[in-house]
PDB file of C-alpha atoms in Angstrom:
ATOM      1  CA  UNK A   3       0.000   0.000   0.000  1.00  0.00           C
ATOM      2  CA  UNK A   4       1.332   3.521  -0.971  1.00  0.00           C
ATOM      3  CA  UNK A   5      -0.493   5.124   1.995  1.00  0.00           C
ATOM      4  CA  UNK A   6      -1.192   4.094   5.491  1.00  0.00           C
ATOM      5  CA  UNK A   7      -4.815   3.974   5.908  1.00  0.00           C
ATOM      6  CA  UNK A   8      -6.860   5.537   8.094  1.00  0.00           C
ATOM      7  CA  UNK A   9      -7.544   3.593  11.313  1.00  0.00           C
ATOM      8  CA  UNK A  10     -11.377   3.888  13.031  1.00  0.00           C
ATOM      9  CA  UNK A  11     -12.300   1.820  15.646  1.00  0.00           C
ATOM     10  CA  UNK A  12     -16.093   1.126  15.757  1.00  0.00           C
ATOM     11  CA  UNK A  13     -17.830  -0.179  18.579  1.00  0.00           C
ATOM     12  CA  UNK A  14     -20.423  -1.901  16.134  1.00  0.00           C
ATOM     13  CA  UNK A  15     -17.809  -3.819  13.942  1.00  0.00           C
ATOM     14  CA  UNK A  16     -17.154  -7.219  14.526  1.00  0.00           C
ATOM     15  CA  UNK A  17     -14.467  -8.039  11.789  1.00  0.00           C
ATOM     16  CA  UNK A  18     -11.643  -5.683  10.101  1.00  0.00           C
ATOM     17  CA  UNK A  19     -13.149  -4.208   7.048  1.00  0.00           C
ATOM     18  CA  UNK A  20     -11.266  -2.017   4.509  1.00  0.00           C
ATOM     19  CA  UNK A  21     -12.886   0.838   2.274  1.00  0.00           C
ATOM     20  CA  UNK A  22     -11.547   3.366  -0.061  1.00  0.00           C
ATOM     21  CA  UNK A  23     -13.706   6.461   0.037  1.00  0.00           C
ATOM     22  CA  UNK A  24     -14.785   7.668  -3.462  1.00  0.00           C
ATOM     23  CA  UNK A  25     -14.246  11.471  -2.481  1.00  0.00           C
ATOM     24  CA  UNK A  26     -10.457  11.460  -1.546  1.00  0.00           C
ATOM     25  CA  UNK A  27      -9.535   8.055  -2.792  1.00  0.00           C
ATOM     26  CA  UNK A  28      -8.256   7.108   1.179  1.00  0.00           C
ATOM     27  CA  UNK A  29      -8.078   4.133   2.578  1.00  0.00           C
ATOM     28  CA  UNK A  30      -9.955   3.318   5.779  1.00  0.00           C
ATOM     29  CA  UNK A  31      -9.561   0.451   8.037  1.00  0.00           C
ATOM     30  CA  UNK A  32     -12.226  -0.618  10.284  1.00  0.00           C
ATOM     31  CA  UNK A  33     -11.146  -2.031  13.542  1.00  0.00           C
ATOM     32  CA  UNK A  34     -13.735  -3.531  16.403  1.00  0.00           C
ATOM     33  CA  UNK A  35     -12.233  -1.730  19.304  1.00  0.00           C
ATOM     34  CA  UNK A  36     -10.101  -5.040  20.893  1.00  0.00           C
ATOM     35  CA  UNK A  37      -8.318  -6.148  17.638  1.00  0.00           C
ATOM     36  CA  UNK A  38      -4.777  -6.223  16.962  1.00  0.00           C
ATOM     37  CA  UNK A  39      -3.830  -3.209  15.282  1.00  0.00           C
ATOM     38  CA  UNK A  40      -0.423  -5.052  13.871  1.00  0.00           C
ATOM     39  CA  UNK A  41      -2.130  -8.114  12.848  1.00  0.00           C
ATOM     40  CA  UNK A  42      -5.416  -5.599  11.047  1.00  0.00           C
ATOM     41  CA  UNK A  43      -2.313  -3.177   9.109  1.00  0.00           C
ATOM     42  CA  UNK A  44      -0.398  -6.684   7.978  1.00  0.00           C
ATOM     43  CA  UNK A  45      -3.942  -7.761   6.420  1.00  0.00           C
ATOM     44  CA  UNK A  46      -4.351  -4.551   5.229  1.00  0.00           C
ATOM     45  CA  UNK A  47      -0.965  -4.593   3.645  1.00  0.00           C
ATOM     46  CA  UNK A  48      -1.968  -8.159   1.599  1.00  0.00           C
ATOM     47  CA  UNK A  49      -4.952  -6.218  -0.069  1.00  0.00           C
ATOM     48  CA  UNK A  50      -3.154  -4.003  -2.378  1.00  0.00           C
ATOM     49  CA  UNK A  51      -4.138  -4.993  -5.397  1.00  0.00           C
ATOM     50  CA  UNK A  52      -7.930  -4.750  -4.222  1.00  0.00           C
ATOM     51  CA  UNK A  53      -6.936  -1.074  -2.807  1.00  0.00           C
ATOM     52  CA  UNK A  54      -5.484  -0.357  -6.520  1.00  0.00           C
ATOM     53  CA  UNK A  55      -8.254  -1.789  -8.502  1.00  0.00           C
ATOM     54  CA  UNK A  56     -10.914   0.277  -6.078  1.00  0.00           C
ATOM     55  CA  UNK A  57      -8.737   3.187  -6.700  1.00  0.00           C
ATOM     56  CA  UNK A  58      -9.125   2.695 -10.205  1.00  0.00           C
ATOM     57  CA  UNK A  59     -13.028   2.766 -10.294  1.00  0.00           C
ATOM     58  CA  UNK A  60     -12.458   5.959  -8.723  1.00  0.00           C
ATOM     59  CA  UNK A  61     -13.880   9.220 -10.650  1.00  0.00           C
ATOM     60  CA  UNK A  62     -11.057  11.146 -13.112  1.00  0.00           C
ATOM     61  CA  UNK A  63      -9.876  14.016 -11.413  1.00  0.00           C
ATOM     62  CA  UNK A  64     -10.696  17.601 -13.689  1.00  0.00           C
ATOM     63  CA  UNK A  65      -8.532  19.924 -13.024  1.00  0.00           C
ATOM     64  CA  UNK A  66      -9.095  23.841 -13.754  1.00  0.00           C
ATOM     65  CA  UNK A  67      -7.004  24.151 -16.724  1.00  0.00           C
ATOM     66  CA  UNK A  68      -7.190  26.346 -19.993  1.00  0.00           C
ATOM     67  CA  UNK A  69      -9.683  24.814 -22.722  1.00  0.00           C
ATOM     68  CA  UNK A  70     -10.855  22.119 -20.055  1.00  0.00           C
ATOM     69  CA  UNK A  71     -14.463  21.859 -19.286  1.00  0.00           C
ATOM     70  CA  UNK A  72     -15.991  21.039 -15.534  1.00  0.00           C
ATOM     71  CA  UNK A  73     -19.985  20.915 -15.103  1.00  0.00           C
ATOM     72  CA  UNK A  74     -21.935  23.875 -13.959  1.00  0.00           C
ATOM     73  CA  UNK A  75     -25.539  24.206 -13.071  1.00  0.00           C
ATOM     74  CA  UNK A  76     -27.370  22.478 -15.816  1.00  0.00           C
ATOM     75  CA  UNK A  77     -24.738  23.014 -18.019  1.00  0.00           C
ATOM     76  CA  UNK A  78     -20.915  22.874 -18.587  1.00  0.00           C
ATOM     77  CA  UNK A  79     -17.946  25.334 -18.066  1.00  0.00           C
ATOM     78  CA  UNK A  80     -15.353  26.204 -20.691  1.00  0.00           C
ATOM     79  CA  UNK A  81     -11.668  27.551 -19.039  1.00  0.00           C
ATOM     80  CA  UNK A  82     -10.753  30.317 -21.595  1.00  0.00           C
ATOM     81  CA  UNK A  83      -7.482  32.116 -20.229  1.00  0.00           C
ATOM     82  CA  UNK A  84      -5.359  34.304 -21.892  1.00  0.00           C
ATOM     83  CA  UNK A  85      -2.278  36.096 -19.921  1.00  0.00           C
ATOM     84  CA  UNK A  86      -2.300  39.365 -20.835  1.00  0.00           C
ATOM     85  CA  UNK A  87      -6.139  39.428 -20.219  1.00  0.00           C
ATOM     86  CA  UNK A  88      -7.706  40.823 -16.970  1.00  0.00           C
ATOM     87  CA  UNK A  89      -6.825  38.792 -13.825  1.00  0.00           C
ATOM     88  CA  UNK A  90     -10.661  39.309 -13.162  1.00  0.00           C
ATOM     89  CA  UNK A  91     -12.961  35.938 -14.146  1.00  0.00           C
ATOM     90  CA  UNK A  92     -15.724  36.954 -15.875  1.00  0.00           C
ATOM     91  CA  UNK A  93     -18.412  34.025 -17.203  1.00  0.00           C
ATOM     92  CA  UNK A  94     -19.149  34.587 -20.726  1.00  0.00           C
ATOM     93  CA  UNK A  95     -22.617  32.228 -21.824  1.00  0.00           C
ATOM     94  CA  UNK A  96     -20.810  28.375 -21.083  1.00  0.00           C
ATOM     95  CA  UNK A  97     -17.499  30.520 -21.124  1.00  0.00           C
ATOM     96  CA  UNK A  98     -15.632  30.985 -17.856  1.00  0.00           C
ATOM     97  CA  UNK A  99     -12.754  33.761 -19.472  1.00  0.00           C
ATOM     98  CA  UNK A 100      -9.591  34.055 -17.191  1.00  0.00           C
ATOM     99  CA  UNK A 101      -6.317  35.868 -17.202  1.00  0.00           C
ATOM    100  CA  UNK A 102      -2.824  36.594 -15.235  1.00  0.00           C
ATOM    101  CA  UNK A 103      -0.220  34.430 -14.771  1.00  0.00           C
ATOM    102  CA  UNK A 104      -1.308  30.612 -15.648  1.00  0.00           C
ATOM    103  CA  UNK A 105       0.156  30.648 -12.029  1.00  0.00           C
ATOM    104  CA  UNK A 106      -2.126  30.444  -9.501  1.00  0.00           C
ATOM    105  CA  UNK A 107      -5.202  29.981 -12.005  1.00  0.00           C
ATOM    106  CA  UNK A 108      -6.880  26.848 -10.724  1.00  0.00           C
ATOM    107  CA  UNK A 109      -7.036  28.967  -7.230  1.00  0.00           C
ATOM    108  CA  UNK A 110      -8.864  31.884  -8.424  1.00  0.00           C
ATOM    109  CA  UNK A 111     -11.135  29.940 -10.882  1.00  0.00           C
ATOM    110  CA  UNK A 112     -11.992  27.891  -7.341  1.00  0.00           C
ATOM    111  CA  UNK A 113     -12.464  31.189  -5.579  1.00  0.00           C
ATOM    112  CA  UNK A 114     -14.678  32.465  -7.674  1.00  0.00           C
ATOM    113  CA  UNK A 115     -16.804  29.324  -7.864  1.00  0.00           C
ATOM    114  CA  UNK A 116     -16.962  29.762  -3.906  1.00  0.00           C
ATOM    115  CA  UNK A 117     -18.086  33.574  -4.060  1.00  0.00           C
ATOM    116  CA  UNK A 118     -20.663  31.894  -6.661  1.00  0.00           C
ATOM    117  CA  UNK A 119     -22.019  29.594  -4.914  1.00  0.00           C
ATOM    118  CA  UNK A 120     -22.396  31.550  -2.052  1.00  0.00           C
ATOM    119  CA  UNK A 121     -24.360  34.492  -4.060  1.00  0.00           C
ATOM    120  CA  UNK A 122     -26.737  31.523  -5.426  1.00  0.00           C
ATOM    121  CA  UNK A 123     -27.393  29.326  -2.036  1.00  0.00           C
ATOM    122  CA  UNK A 124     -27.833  32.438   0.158  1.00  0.00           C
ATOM    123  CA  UNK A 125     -30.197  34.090  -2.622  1.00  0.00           C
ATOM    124  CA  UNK A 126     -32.028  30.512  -2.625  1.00  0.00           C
ATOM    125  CA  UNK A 127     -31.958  29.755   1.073  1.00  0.00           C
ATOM    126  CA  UNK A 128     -33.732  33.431   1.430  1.00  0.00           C
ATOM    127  CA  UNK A 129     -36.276  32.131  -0.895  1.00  0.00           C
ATOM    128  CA  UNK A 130     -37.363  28.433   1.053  1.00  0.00           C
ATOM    129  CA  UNK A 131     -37.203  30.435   4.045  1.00  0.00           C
ATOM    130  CA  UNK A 132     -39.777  32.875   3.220  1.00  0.00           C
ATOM    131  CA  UNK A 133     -41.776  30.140   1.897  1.00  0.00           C
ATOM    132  CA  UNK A 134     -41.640  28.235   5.154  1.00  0.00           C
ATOM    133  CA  UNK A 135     -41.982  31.459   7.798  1.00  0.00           C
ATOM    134  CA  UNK A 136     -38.245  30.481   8.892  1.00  0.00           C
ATOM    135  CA  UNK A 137     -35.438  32.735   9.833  1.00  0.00           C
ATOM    136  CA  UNK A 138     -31.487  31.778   8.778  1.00  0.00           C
ATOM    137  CA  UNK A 139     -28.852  33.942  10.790  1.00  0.00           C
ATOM    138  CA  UNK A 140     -25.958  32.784   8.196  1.00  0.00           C
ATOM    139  CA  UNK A 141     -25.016  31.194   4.934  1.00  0.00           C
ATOM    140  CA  UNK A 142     -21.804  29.786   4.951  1.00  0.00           C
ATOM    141  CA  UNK A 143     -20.134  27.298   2.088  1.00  0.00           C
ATOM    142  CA  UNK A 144     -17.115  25.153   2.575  1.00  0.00           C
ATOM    143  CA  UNK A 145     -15.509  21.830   0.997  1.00  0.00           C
ATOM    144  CA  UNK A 146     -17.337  18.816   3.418  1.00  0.00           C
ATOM    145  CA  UNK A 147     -16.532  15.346   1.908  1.00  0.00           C
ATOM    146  CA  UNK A 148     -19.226  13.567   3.449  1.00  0.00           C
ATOM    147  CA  UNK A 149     -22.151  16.059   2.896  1.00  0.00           C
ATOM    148  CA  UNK A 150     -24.107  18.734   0.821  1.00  0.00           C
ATOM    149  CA  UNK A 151     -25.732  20.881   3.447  1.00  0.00           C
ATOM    150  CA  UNK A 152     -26.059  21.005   7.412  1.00  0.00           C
ATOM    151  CA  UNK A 153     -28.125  23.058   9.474  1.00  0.00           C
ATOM    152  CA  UNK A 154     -27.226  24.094  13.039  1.00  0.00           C
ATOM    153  CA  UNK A 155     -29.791  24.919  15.993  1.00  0.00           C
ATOM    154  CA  UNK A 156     -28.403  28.325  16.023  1.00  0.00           C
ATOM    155  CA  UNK A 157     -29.756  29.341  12.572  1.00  0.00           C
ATOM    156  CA  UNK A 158     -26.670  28.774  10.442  1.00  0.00           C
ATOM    157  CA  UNK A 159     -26.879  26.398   7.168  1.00  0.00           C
ATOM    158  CA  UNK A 160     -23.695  25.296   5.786  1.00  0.00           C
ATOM    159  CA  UNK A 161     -23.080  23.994   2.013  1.00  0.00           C
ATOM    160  CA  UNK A 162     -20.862  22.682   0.046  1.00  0.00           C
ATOM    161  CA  UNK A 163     -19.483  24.979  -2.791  1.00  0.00           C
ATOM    162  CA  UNK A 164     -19.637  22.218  -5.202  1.00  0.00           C
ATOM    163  CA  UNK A 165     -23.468  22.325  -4.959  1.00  0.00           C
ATOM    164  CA  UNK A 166     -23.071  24.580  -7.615  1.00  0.00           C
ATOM    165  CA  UNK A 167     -21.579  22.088 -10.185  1.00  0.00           C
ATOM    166  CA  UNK A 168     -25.322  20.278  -9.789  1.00  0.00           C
ATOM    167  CA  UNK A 169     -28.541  20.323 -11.993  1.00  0.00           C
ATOM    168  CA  UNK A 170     -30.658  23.362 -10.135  1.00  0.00           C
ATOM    169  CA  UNK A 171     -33.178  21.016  -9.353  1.00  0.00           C
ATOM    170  CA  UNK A 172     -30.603  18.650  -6.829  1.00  0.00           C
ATOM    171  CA  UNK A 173     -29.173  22.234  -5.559  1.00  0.00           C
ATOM    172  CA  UNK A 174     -32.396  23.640  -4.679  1.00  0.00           C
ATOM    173  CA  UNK A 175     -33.851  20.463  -3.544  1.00  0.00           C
ATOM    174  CA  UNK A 176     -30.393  20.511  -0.864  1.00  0.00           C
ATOM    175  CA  UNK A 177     -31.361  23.858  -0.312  1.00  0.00           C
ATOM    176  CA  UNK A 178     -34.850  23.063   0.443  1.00  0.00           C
ATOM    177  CA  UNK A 179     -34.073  20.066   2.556  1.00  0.00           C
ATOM    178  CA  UNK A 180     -31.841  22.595   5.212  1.00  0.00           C
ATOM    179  CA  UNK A 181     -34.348  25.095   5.115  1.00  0.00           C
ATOM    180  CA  UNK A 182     -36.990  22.546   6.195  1.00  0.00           C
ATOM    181  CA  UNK A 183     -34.542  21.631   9.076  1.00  0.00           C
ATOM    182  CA  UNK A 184     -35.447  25.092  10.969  1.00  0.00           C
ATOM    183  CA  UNK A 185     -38.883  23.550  11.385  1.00  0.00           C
ATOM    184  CA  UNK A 186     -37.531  20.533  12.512  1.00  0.00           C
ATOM    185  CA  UNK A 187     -34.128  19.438  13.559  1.00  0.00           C
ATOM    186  CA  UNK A 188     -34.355  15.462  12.794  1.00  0.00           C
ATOM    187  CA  UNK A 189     -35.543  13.290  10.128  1.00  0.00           C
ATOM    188  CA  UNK A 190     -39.048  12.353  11.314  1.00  0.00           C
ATOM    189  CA  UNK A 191     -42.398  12.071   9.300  1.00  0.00           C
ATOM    190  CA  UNK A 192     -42.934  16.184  10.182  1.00  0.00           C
ATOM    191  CA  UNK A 193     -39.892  16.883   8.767  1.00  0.00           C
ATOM    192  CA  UNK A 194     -40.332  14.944   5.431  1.00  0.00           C
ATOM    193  CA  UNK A 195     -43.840  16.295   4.833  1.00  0.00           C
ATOM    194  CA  UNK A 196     -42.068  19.892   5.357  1.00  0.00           C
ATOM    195  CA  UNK A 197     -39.318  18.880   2.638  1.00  0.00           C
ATOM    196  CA  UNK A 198     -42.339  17.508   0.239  1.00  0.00           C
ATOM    197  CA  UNK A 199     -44.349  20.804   0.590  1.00  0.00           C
ATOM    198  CA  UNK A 200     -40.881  23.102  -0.203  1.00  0.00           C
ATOM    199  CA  UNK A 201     -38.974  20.747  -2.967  1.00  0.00           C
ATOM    200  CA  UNK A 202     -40.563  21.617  -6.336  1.00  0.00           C
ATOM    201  CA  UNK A 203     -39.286  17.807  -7.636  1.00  0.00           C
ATOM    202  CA  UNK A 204     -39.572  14.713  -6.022  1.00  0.00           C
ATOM    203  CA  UNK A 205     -36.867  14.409  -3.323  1.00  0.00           C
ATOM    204  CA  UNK A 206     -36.107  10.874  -4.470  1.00  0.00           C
ATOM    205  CA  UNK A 207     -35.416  12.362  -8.442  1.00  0.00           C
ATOM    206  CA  UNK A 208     -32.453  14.618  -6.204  1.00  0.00           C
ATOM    207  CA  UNK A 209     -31.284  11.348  -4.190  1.00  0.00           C
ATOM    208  CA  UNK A 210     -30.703   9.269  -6.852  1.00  0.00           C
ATOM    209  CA  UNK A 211     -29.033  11.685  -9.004  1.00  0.00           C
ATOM    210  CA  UNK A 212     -26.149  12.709  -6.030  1.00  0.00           C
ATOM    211  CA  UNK A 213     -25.819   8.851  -5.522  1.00  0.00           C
ATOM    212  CA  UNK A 214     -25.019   8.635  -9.116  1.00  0.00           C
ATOM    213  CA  UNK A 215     -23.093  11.707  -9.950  1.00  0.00           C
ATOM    214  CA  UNK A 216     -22.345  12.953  -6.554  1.00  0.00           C
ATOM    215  CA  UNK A 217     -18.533  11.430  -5.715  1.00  0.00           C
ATOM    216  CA  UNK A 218     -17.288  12.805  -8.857  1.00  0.00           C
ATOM    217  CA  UNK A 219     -18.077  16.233  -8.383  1.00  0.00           C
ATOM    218  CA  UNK A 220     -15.393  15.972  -5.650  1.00  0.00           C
ATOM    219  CA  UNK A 221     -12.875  15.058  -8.627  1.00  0.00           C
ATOM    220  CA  UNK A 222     -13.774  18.849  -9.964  1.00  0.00           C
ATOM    221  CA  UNK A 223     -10.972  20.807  -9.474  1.00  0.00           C
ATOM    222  CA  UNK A 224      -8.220  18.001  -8.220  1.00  0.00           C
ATOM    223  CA  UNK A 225      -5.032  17.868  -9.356  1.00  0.00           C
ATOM    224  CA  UNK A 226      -4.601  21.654 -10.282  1.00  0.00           C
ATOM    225  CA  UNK A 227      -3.284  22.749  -7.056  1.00  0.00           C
ATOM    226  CA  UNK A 228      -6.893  24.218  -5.434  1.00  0.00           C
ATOM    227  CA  UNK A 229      -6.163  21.028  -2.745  1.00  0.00           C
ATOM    228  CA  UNK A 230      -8.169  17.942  -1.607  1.00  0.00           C
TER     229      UNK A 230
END
Protein backbone atom coordinates (compact mmCIF):
# COMPACT_ATOMS: atom_id res chain seq x y z
CA UNK A 1 0.00 0.00 0.00
CA UNK A 2 1.33 3.52 -0.97
CA UNK A 3 -0.49 5.12 1.99
CA UNK A 4 -1.19 4.09 5.49
CA UNK A 5 -4.81 3.97 5.91
CA UNK A 6 -6.86 5.54 8.09
CA UNK A 7 -7.54 3.59 11.31
CA UNK A 8 -11.38 3.89 13.03
CA UNK A 9 -12.30 1.82 15.65
CA UNK A 10 -16.09 1.13 15.76
CA UNK A 11 -17.83 -0.18 18.58
CA UNK A 12 -20.42 -1.90 16.13
CA UNK A 13 -17.81 -3.82 13.94
CA UNK A 14 -17.15 -7.22 14.53
CA UNK A 15 -14.47 -8.04 11.79
CA UNK A 16 -11.64 -5.68 10.10
CA UNK A 17 -13.15 -4.21 7.05
CA UNK A 18 -11.27 -2.02 4.51
CA UNK A 19 -12.89 0.84 2.27
CA UNK A 20 -11.55 3.37 -0.06
CA UNK A 21 -13.71 6.46 0.04
CA UNK A 22 -14.78 7.67 -3.46
CA UNK A 23 -14.25 11.47 -2.48
CA UNK A 24 -10.46 11.46 -1.55
CA UNK A 25 -9.53 8.06 -2.79
CA UNK A 26 -8.26 7.11 1.18
CA UNK A 27 -8.08 4.13 2.58
CA UNK A 28 -9.96 3.32 5.78
CA UNK A 29 -9.56 0.45 8.04
CA UNK A 30 -12.23 -0.62 10.28
CA UNK A 31 -11.15 -2.03 13.54
CA UNK A 32 -13.73 -3.53 16.40
CA UNK A 33 -12.23 -1.73 19.30
CA UNK A 34 -10.10 -5.04 20.89
CA UNK A 35 -8.32 -6.15 17.64
CA UNK A 36 -4.78 -6.22 16.96
CA UNK A 37 -3.83 -3.21 15.28
CA UNK A 38 -0.42 -5.05 13.87
CA UNK A 39 -2.13 -8.11 12.85
CA UNK A 40 -5.42 -5.60 11.05
CA UNK A 41 -2.31 -3.18 9.11
CA UNK A 42 -0.40 -6.68 7.98
CA UNK A 43 -3.94 -7.76 6.42
CA UNK A 44 -4.35 -4.55 5.23
CA UNK A 45 -0.96 -4.59 3.64
CA UNK A 46 -1.97 -8.16 1.60
CA UNK A 47 -4.95 -6.22 -0.07
CA UNK A 48 -3.15 -4.00 -2.38
CA UNK A 49 -4.14 -4.99 -5.40
CA UNK A 50 -7.93 -4.75 -4.22
CA UNK A 51 -6.94 -1.07 -2.81
CA UNK A 52 -5.48 -0.36 -6.52
CA UNK A 53 -8.25 -1.79 -8.50
CA UNK A 54 -10.91 0.28 -6.08
CA UNK A 55 -8.74 3.19 -6.70
CA UNK A 56 -9.12 2.69 -10.20
CA UNK A 57 -13.03 2.77 -10.29
CA UNK A 58 -12.46 5.96 -8.72
CA UNK A 59 -13.88 9.22 -10.65
CA UNK A 60 -11.06 11.15 -13.11
CA UNK A 61 -9.88 14.02 -11.41
CA UNK A 62 -10.70 17.60 -13.69
CA UNK A 63 -8.53 19.92 -13.02
CA UNK A 64 -9.10 23.84 -13.75
CA UNK A 65 -7.00 24.15 -16.72
CA UNK A 66 -7.19 26.35 -19.99
CA UNK A 67 -9.68 24.81 -22.72
CA UNK A 68 -10.85 22.12 -20.06
CA UNK A 69 -14.46 21.86 -19.29
CA UNK A 70 -15.99 21.04 -15.53
CA UNK A 71 -19.99 20.92 -15.10
CA UNK A 72 -21.94 23.88 -13.96
CA UNK A 73 -25.54 24.21 -13.07
CA UNK A 74 -27.37 22.48 -15.82
CA UNK A 75 -24.74 23.01 -18.02
CA UNK A 76 -20.92 22.87 -18.59
CA UNK A 77 -17.95 25.33 -18.07
CA UNK A 78 -15.35 26.20 -20.69
CA UNK A 79 -11.67 27.55 -19.04
CA UNK A 80 -10.75 30.32 -21.59
CA UNK A 81 -7.48 32.12 -20.23
CA UNK A 82 -5.36 34.30 -21.89
CA UNK A 83 -2.28 36.10 -19.92
CA UNK A 84 -2.30 39.37 -20.83
CA UNK A 85 -6.14 39.43 -20.22
CA UNK A 86 -7.71 40.82 -16.97
CA UNK A 87 -6.82 38.79 -13.83
CA UNK A 88 -10.66 39.31 -13.16
CA UNK A 89 -12.96 35.94 -14.15
CA UNK A 90 -15.72 36.95 -15.87
CA UNK A 91 -18.41 34.03 -17.20
CA UNK A 92 -19.15 34.59 -20.73
CA UNK A 93 -22.62 32.23 -21.82
CA UNK A 94 -20.81 28.38 -21.08
CA UNK A 95 -17.50 30.52 -21.12
CA UNK A 96 -15.63 30.98 -17.86
CA UNK A 97 -12.75 33.76 -19.47
CA UNK A 98 -9.59 34.06 -17.19
CA UNK A 99 -6.32 35.87 -17.20
CA UNK A 100 -2.82 36.59 -15.24
CA UNK A 101 -0.22 34.43 -14.77
CA UNK A 102 -1.31 30.61 -15.65
CA UNK A 103 0.16 30.65 -12.03
CA UNK A 104 -2.13 30.44 -9.50
CA UNK A 105 -5.20 29.98 -12.00
CA UNK A 106 -6.88 26.85 -10.72
CA UNK A 107 -7.04 28.97 -7.23
CA UNK A 108 -8.86 31.88 -8.42
CA UNK A 109 -11.13 29.94 -10.88
CA UNK A 110 -11.99 27.89 -7.34
CA UNK A 111 -12.46 31.19 -5.58
CA UNK A 112 -14.68 32.46 -7.67
CA UNK A 113 -16.80 29.32 -7.86
CA UNK A 114 -16.96 29.76 -3.91
CA UNK A 115 -18.09 33.57 -4.06
CA UNK A 116 -20.66 31.89 -6.66
CA UNK A 117 -22.02 29.59 -4.91
CA UNK A 118 -22.40 31.55 -2.05
CA UNK A 119 -24.36 34.49 -4.06
CA UNK A 120 -26.74 31.52 -5.43
CA UNK A 121 -27.39 29.33 -2.04
CA UNK A 122 -27.83 32.44 0.16
CA UNK A 123 -30.20 34.09 -2.62
CA UNK A 124 -32.03 30.51 -2.62
CA UNK A 125 -31.96 29.75 1.07
CA UNK A 126 -33.73 33.43 1.43
CA UNK A 127 -36.28 32.13 -0.90
CA UNK A 128 -37.36 28.43 1.05
CA UNK A 129 -37.20 30.43 4.04
CA UNK A 130 -39.78 32.88 3.22
CA UNK A 131 -41.78 30.14 1.90
CA UNK A 132 -41.64 28.24 5.15
CA UNK A 133 -41.98 31.46 7.80
CA UNK A 134 -38.25 30.48 8.89
CA UNK A 135 -35.44 32.74 9.83
CA UNK A 136 -31.49 31.78 8.78
CA UNK A 137 -28.85 33.94 10.79
CA UNK A 138 -25.96 32.78 8.20
CA UNK A 139 -25.02 31.19 4.93
CA UNK A 140 -21.80 29.79 4.95
CA UNK A 141 -20.13 27.30 2.09
CA UNK A 142 -17.11 25.15 2.57
CA UNK A 143 -15.51 21.83 1.00
CA UNK A 144 -17.34 18.82 3.42
CA UNK A 145 -16.53 15.35 1.91
CA UNK A 146 -19.23 13.57 3.45
CA UNK A 147 -22.15 16.06 2.90
CA UNK A 148 -24.11 18.73 0.82
CA UNK A 149 -25.73 20.88 3.45
CA UNK A 150 -26.06 21.01 7.41
CA UNK A 151 -28.13 23.06 9.47
CA UNK A 152 -27.23 24.09 13.04
CA UNK A 153 -29.79 24.92 15.99
CA UNK A 154 -28.40 28.32 16.02
CA UNK A 155 -29.76 29.34 12.57
CA UNK A 156 -26.67 28.77 10.44
CA UNK A 157 -26.88 26.40 7.17
CA UNK A 158 -23.69 25.30 5.79
CA UNK A 159 -23.08 23.99 2.01
CA UNK A 160 -20.86 22.68 0.05
CA UNK A 161 -19.48 24.98 -2.79
CA UNK A 162 -19.64 22.22 -5.20
CA UNK A 163 -23.47 22.32 -4.96
CA UNK A 164 -23.07 24.58 -7.61
CA UNK A 165 -21.58 22.09 -10.19
CA UNK A 166 -25.32 20.28 -9.79
CA UNK A 167 -28.54 20.32 -11.99
CA UNK A 168 -30.66 23.36 -10.14
CA UNK A 169 -33.18 21.02 -9.35
CA UNK A 170 -30.60 18.65 -6.83
CA UNK A 171 -29.17 22.23 -5.56
CA UNK A 172 -32.40 23.64 -4.68
CA UNK A 173 -33.85 20.46 -3.54
CA UNK A 174 -30.39 20.51 -0.86
CA UNK A 175 -31.36 23.86 -0.31
CA UNK A 176 -34.85 23.06 0.44
CA UNK A 177 -34.07 20.07 2.56
CA UNK A 178 -31.84 22.60 5.21
CA UNK A 179 -34.35 25.09 5.11
CA UNK A 180 -36.99 22.55 6.20
CA UNK A 181 -34.54 21.63 9.08
CA UNK A 182 -35.45 25.09 10.97
CA UNK A 183 -38.88 23.55 11.39
CA UNK A 184 -37.53 20.53 12.51
CA UNK A 185 -34.13 19.44 13.56
CA UNK A 186 -34.36 15.46 12.79
CA UNK A 187 -35.54 13.29 10.13
CA UNK A 188 -39.05 12.35 11.31
CA UNK A 189 -42.40 12.07 9.30
CA UNK A 190 -42.93 16.18 10.18
CA UNK A 191 -39.89 16.88 8.77
CA UNK A 192 -40.33 14.94 5.43
CA UNK A 193 -43.84 16.29 4.83
CA UNK A 194 -42.07 19.89 5.36
CA UNK A 195 -39.32 18.88 2.64
CA UNK A 196 -42.34 17.51 0.24
CA UNK A 197 -44.35 20.80 0.59
CA UNK A 198 -40.88 23.10 -0.20
CA UNK A 199 -38.97 20.75 -2.97
CA UNK A 200 -40.56 21.62 -6.34
CA UNK A 201 -39.29 17.81 -7.64
CA UNK A 202 -39.57 14.71 -6.02
CA UNK A 203 -36.87 14.41 -3.32
CA UNK A 204 -36.11 10.87 -4.47
CA UNK A 205 -35.42 12.36 -8.44
CA UNK A 206 -32.45 14.62 -6.20
CA UNK A 207 -31.28 11.35 -4.19
CA UNK A 208 -30.70 9.27 -6.85
CA UNK A 209 -29.03 11.69 -9.00
CA UNK A 210 -26.15 12.71 -6.03
CA UNK A 211 -25.82 8.85 -5.52
CA UNK A 212 -25.02 8.63 -9.12
CA UNK A 213 -23.09 11.71 -9.95
CA UNK A 214 -22.35 12.95 -6.55
CA UNK A 215 -18.53 11.43 -5.71
CA UNK A 216 -17.29 12.81 -8.86
CA UNK A 217 -18.08 16.23 -8.38
CA UNK A 218 -15.39 15.97 -5.65
CA UNK A 219 -12.87 15.06 -8.63
CA UNK A 220 -13.77 18.85 -9.96
CA UNK A 221 -10.97 20.81 -9.47
CA UNK A 222 -8.22 18.00 -8.22
CA UNK A 223 -5.03 17.87 -9.36
CA UNK A 224 -4.60 21.65 -10.28
CA UNK A 225 -3.28 22.75 -7.06
CA UNK A 226 -6.89 24.22 -5.43
CA UNK A 227 -6.16 21.03 -2.75
CA UNK A 228 -8.17 17.94 -1.61
Amino acid sequence: MIDPPEVVRNARARRARLSVDSATGRVRLVLPPRASLKTALAWAAGKADWIAEQRARLPQALPFEPGSAFPFGDGTLTIAWEETASRRIVRDGDVLRCGGPRDGLSRRIALWLHREALRVLSEETAEFAARAGVSVTKVAVGDPKTRWGSCASSGTIRYSWRLILMPAFVRRSTVAHEVAHRLHMNHGPHFHRAVALLDESDPARSHAWLRANGAALHWVGRGSGTGD
